[in-house]
Coordinates of C-alpha atoms in Angstrom, one line a residue:
M968 CA 4.1 20.3 -3.4
K969 CA 2.7 19.8 -6.9
V970 CA 1.2 16.3 -6.9
L971 CA -0.1 14.3 -9.8
V972 CA -2.9 11.9 -8.9
T973 CA -3.9 9.3 -11.4
G974 CA -7.3 7.5 -11.1
A975 CA -8.4 10.8 -9.6
T976 CA -12.1 10.3 -10.2
G977 CA -12.2 6.7 -8.7
F978 CA -13.5 5.8 -5.3
L979 CA -10.1 6.2 -3.6
G980 CA -8.7 8.8 -6.0
R981 CA -11.4 11.4 -5.1
A982 CA -10.6 11.0 -1.5
V983 CA -6.9 11.3 -2.1
V984 CA -7.4 14.5 -4.2
R985 CA -9.4 16.0 -1.3
A986 CA -6.9 15.0 1.4
L987 CA -4.0 16.5 -0.5
A988 CA -5.9 19.7 -1.3
E989 CA -6.8 20.1 2.4
R990 CA -3.1 19.8 3.2
G991 CA -2.4 22.7 0.9
H992 CA -0.8 20.8 -2.0
E993 CA -1.4 21.8 -5.7
V994 CA -3.1 18.8 -7.3
V995 CA -3.0 17.7 -10.9
A996 CA -5.9 15.3 -11.0
M997 CA -5.9 12.9 -13.9
A998 CA -9.1 11.3 -15.1
R999 CA -10.0 9.0 -17.9
P1000 CA -11.3 10.7 -21.1
A1001 CA -15.0 9.6 -20.5
A1002 CA -15.0 10.1 -16.7
S1003 CA -17.4 12.6 -15.2
L1004 CA -15.4 15.3 -13.4
P1005 CA -16.6 16.3 -9.9
Q1006 CA -16.7 19.9 -8.7
P1007 CA -13.1 20.9 -7.7
V1008 CA -12.8 20.6 -3.9
S1009 CA -10.2 23.5 -3.9
P1010 CA -8.8 26.1 -6.3
N1011 CA -5.6 24.1 -6.0
V1012 CA -7.1 21.2 -7.9
N1013 CA -6.7 21.1 -11.7
Y1014 CA -8.3 18.2 -13.7
I1015 CA -6.8 16.8 -16.8
R1016 CA -8.0 14.0 -19.0
G1017 CA -6.0 11.2 -20.5
D1018 CA -5.8 7.5 -21.2
L1019 CA -2.6 6.1 -19.6
R1020 CA -2.8 3.1 -21.9
Q1021 CA -1.9 5.4 -24.8
G1022 CA 0.3 8.5 -25.4
G1023 CA -1.3 11.9 -25.7
E1024 CA -1.4 15.5 -24.5
W1025 CA -1.6 14.2 -20.9
C1026 CA 2.1 13.3 -21.1
K1027 CA 3.1 16.9 -21.3
A1028 CA 0.7 17.9 -18.5
V1029 CA 2.3 15.6 -16.0
R1030 CA 5.8 16.9 -16.4
G1031 CA 7.3 19.1 -13.7
V1032 CA 5.3 17.6 -10.7
D1033 CA 7.1 17.1 -7.4
A1034 CA 5.2 13.9 -6.5
V1035 CA 3.0 11.2 -8.0
V1036 CA 0.2 9.2 -6.5
H1037 CA -0.5 6.4 -9.0
A1038 CA -3.9 5.0 -8.1
A1039 CA -5.1 4.1 -11.6
A1040 CA -5.4 0.4 -12.4
S1041 CA -7.7 -2.1 -14.0
T1042 CA -9.8 -4.3 -11.8
G1043 CA -11.9 -6.2 -14.3
G1044 CA -11.6 -8.2 -17.4
G1045 CA -9.1 -10.9 -18.3
F1046 CA -5.3 -10.8 -18.1
P1047 CA -4.8 -8.8 -21.4
D1048 CA -7.2 -6.0 -20.3
Q1049 CA -5.7 -5.8 -16.8
F1050 CA -2.2 -5.9 -18.1
A1051 CA -2.9 -3.0 -20.4
G1052 CA -4.8 -1.0 -17.8
T1053 CA -2.3 -1.6 -15.0
V1054 CA 1.2 -2.5 -16.3
V1055 CA 1.3 -0.8 -19.7
A1056 CA -0.4 2.2 -18.2
T1057 CA 2.3 2.4 -15.5
E1058 CA 5.1 2.0 -18.0
N1059 CA 3.7 4.9 -20.1
L1060 CA 3.4 7.1 -17.0
L1061 CA 6.9 6.3 -16.0
N1062 CA 8.2 7.2 -19.5
C1063 CA 6.5 10.6 -19.3
I1064 CA 7.7 11.6 -15.9
D1065 CA 10.3 14.4 -15.5
W1066 CA 12.7 12.6 -13.3
E1067 CA 14.7 15.7 -12.6
S1068 CA 11.8 17.4 -10.8
L1069 CA 10.2 14.3 -9.2
Q1070 CA 10.9 13.8 -5.5
R1071 CA 8.4 11.2 -4.5
F1072 CA 6.4 8.3 -6.2
V1073 CA 3.6 6.7 -4.2
L1074 CA 2.1 3.6 -5.8
I1075 CA -1.3 2.3 -4.7
S1076 CA -0.8 -1.5 -4.6
S1077 CA -2.9 -4.1 -2.9
F1078 CA -3.1 -6.7 -0.2
S1079 CA -3.8 -9.1 -3.0
V1080 CA 0.0 -9.5 -3.6
Y1081 CA 0.5 -11.5 -0.4
D1082 CA 0.7 -15.3 -0.1
Y1083 CA -2.4 -16.5 1.7
A1084 CA -1.4 -20.2 1.5
G1085 CA 1.8 -20.0 3.7
G1086 CA 3.9 -17.6 5.7
G1087 CA 1.9 -17.7 8.9
R1088 CA -1.3 -16.1 10.1
A1089 CA 0.0 -12.6 10.8
I1090 CA 0.4 -10.4 7.7
D1091 CA 2.7 -7.4 7.9
E1092 CA 5.1 -5.9 5.3
K1093 CA 7.5 -8.9 5.7
H1094 CA 4.9 -11.5 4.9
P1095 CA 5.8 -13.5 1.7
L1096 CA 4.3 -12.5 -1.6
E1097 CA 2.2 -14.8 -3.8
P1098 CA 4.6 -17.2 -5.4
D1099 CA 2.5 -18.0 -8.4
P1100 CA 0.1 -15.1 -9.1
S1101 CA -1.0 -16.5 -12.5
R1102 CA -2.8 -19.3 -10.7
R1103 CA -4.8 -17.0 -8.5
D1104 CA -6.1 -14.2 -10.7
A1105 CA -5.2 -11.5 -13.2
Y1106 CA -5.5 -8.7 -10.7
T1107 CA -2.9 -10.2 -8.3
W1108 CA -0.6 -10.9 -11.2
T1109 CA -0.7 -7.5 -12.8
K1110 CA -0.5 -5.6 -9.4
M1111 CA 2.7 -7.6 -8.6
L1112 CA 4.2 -6.7 -12.1
Q1113 CA 3.2 -3.1 -11.6
E1114 CA 4.8 -2.8 -8.2
D1115 CA 8.1 -4.4 -9.4
L1116 CA 8.1 -2.0 -12.5
A1117 CA 7.5 1.1 -10.4
A1118 CA 9.9 0.2 -7.7
S1119 CA 12.8 -0.7 -10.0
T1120 CA 12.3 2.4 -12.2
C1121 CA 12.3 4.8 -9.2
A1122 CA 15.4 3.1 -7.8
E1123 CA 17.1 3.5 -11.2
H1124 CA 16.4 7.2 -11.1
G1125 CA 17.1 7.7 -7.4
V1126 CA 13.6 8.8 -6.6
S1127 CA 11.9 8.1 -3.2
F1128 CA 9.3 5.3 -3.5
A1129 CA 6.5 4.0 -1.3
S1130 CA 4.1 1.2 -2.1
I1131 CA 0.8 1.5 -0.3
R1132 CA -1.0 -1.8 0.1
P1133 CA -4.5 -1.1 1.3
G1134 CA -6.9 -3.7 2.7
A1135 CA -10.6 -3.6 1.6
I1136 CA -11.4 0.1 1.1
Y1137 CA -14.9 0.9 2.2
G1138 CA -17.1 4.0 2.5
P1139 CA -20.2 5.6 1.0
G1140 CA -21.0 3.7 -2.3
K1141 CA -18.8 0.7 -1.5
D1142 CA -19.9 -1.4 1.5
W1143 CA -18.5 -4.9 0.4
D1144 CA -22.1 -6.3 0.5
S1145 CA -22.1 -5.6 4.2
G1146 CA -19.6 -8.5 4.7
A1147 CA -21.8 -11.1 3.1
A1148 CA -20.5 -13.6 0.5
M1149 CA -23.9 -14.1 -1.2
K1150 CA -27.6 -13.7 -0.9
T1151 CA -30.0 -16.7 -0.8
G1152 CA -33.7 -16.1 -0.3
K1153 CA -34.4 -14.2 2.9
F1154 CA -30.9 -14.8 4.2
E1155 CA -27.3 -13.9 3.4
L1156 CA -24.3 -16.3 3.7
V1157 CA -21.5 -14.8 5.8
F1158 CA -18.4 -16.9 5.2
S1159 CA -15.7 -17.3 7.8
P1160 CA -17.7 -15.2 10.3
L1161 CA -15.0 -15.1 13.0
A1162 CA -12.2 -14.1 10.6
K1163 CA -11.1 -10.5 10.5
L1164 CA -12.2 -8.3 7.6
R1165 CA -9.1 -6.2 6.6
L1166 CA -11.0 -2.9 6.3
T1167 CA -9.8 0.6 5.8
H1168 CA -12.2 3.5 5.5
V1169 CA -11.6 5.5 2.3
D1170 CA -10.9 8.7 4.2
N1171 CA -8.4 6.9 6.5
C1172 CA -6.7 5.3 3.5
A1173 CA -6.5 8.7 1.7
E1174 CA -4.9 10.3 4.8
A1175 CA -2.3 7.6 4.9
I1176 CA -1.5 8.2 1.2
A1177 CA -1.3 12.0 1.7
A1178 CA 1.1 11.4 4.7
A1179 CA 3.2 9.1 2.5
V1180 CA 3.5 11.8 -0.2
E1181 CA 5.0 14.2 2.4
K1182 CA 7.4 11.6 3.9
V1183 CA 10.0 11.9 1.2
G1184 CA 12.8 9.5 1.9
V1185 CA 10.7 7.2 4.0
D1186 CA 10.6 4.4 1.5
G1187 CA 9.3 0.9 1.3
V1188 CA 6.0 -1.0 1.6
F1189 CA 3.2 0.1 4.0
N1190 CA 0.1 -1.9 4.8
I1191 CA -3.0 0.2 5.4
V1192 CA -5.7 -1.3 7.5
D1193 CA -7.6 0.5 10.3
D1194 CA -7.0 0.0 14.0
E1195 CA -10.5 -1.4 14.3
V1196 CA -10.6 -4.5 12.1
P1197 CA -14.0 -6.2 12.7
T1198 CA -14.8 -9.8 12.0
H1199 CA -17.0 -10.6 8.9
A1200 CA -19.9 -11.3 11.3
G1201 CA -19.3 -8.1 13.3
Y1202 CA -19.2 -5.9 10.2
H1203 CA -22.4 -7.5 8.9
R1204 CA -24.1 -6.8 12.2
A1205 CA -22.8 -3.2 12.3
C1206 CA -24.2 -2.6 8.8
R1207 CA -27.6 -4.0 9.7
A1208 CA -27.7 -1.9 12.8
A1209 CA -26.9 1.2 10.8
G1210 CA -29.8 0.7 8.4
S1211 CA -28.3 -1.5 5.7
D1212 CA -30.7 -3.6 3.7
A1213 CA -28.6 -6.6 4.6
R1214 CA -30.7 -9.7 5.4
R1215 CA -30.3 -12.0 8.4
A1216 CA -27.1 -13.9 8.3
V1217 CA -26.3 -17.6 8.0
Y1218 CA -22.8 -18.1 9.2
V1219 CA -20.6 -20.5 7.2
P1220 CA -17.4 -21.4 9.0
W1221 CA -14.0 -21.3 7.3
W1222 CA -13.5 -25.1 7.5
F1223 CA -16.7 -25.6 5.5
V1224 CA -15.8 -22.9 2.9
A1225 CA -12.3 -24.4 2.5
S1226 CA -13.7 -28.0 2.2
M1227 CA -16.1 -26.8 -0.5
G1228 CA -13.3 -25.1 -2.4
L1229 CA -11.0 -28.1 -2.2
G1230 CA -13.8 -30.4 -3.4
V1231 CA -14.6 -28.2 -6.4
R1232 CA -10.8 -28.0 -7.2
L1233 CA -10.6 -31.8 -7.3
V1234 CA -13.6 -32.0 -9.6
N1235 CA -12.1 -29.3 -11.8
R1236 CA -8.8 -31.2 -12.1
L1237 CA -10.5 -34.6 -12.8
F1238 CA -13.0 -33.5 -15.4
F1239 CA -11.8 -30.2 -16.8
G1240 CA -8.0 -30.5 -16.5
G1241 CA -8.1 -27.6 -13.9
K1242 CA -9.1 -25.2 -16.6
A1243 CA -12.6 -24.4 -15.6
R1244 CA -13.1 -20.7 -14.6
L1245 CA -14.6 -20.7 -11.1
P1246 CA -16.3 -17.9 -9.2
E1247 CA -14.5 -16.5 -6.2
I1248 CA -16.7 -18.4 -3.7
L1249 CA -15.7 -21.7 -5.2
D1250 CA -12.1 -21.0 -6.2
Y1251 CA -9.8 -22.3 -3.4
P1252 CA -6.8 -19.9 -3.9
R1253 CA -9.2 -16.9 -3.9
Q1254 CA -11.2 -18.2 -1.0
K1255 CA -8.0 -18.3 1.0
A1256 CA -7.2 -14.7 0.0
R1257 CA -10.6 -13.4 1.1
W1258 CA -11.8 -15.6 3.9
R1259 CA -9.0 -17.5 5.6
P1260 CA -8.4 -16.2 9.1
F1261 CA -5.4 -13.8 9.5
N1262 CA -4.2 -11.0 11.7
Y1263 CA -3.2 -7.7 10.1
S1264 CA -0.8 -5.1 11.2
N1265 CA -0.7 -1.3 10.5
A1266 CA 2.2 -0.7 12.9
K1267 CA 4.7 0.3 10.3
A1268 CA 2.5 2.9 8.6
K1269 CA 1.6 4.4 12.0
A1270 CA 5.2 4.6 13.2
E1271 CA 6.9 5.7 10.0
L1272 CA 4.2 7.8 8.3
G1273 CA 2.7 9.3 11.4
W1274 CA -0.7 8.0 10.3
E1275 CA -3.7 7.6 12.6
P1276 CA -7.0 6.2 11.2
R1277 CA -9.8 8.4 12.5
V1278 CA -13.0 7.1 11.0
R1279 CA -14.3 4.1 13.0
V1280 CA -16.8 1.4 11.9
A1281 CA -19.8 2.7 13.8
E1282 CA -19.4 6.2 12.3
A1283 CA -18.6 4.8 8.8
T1284 CA -21.7 2.6 8.7
R1285 CA -23.9 5.4 9.8
L1286 CA -22.6 7.6 7.0
M1287 CA -23.0 4.8 4.5
F1288 CA -26.6 3.8 5.4
G1289 CA -28.0 7.0 6.8
K1290 CA -29.2 5.8 10.2
R1291 CA -28.6 8.4 12.9

């Protein structure tokens, strides 16, 4: 298949390009105009440049592909920036697609779209979505808008659609601070140490996405987390054992984290009308999304996509931190 990959020079995008090329697909890898292009991993990979927020020559280059993996999105800035980089960019891409040739559209969404305040403690693809994303953060809001836009447009054109919702993607260059919430002096605070950290290694996630590209007609949402989902404390210990520069941990239980967030929320409402912008560690809705204890399922992706995560935490941390 001829597959367009947006966000192709990003942390996940590079791995997706490699996974697709290794499976024999012809890859059109789209990068931002100022991005540094890596050495092609295969003669089947062709890099193009373009800004999805604007029209341009890239629009012609993406026509005639058999499949799209849309991994490009904005993760920083306020709502206007993220709306432009995620929603407007997706709309422009959808407007440029040759729907006559397209067989499959795979969107890279996020676990952030789920409701972490209700719906039970087991999160699978049937778990409720965040009912008021504007109150959590711009990233959640724009990812939900993006997913709705892509799904409805593909349905309108009768094109097979899959939404991939990865957990916390980790690997060389992205270790999530070894599971710590913050550093303080000679120690690191590990919040909710017994809660599971919904990790997926970047290579495991890329393999799931490549499998989704090939499963034309197997539509719907797929949660991607690894079989081995360590606790925050367990991941922190694994990183230290592998040679990370992580400091000794001070464990802060979930009940204390939540109490702190609720207290700050009350102060915010009383003195600032609820309008003060809070960091994640003090913002109760975002605290719940990151540290509240949940169980996570990858059963649907394994059963319907034929995906099996291969890289385990011990191997991944050795590769990240260099200890053999």
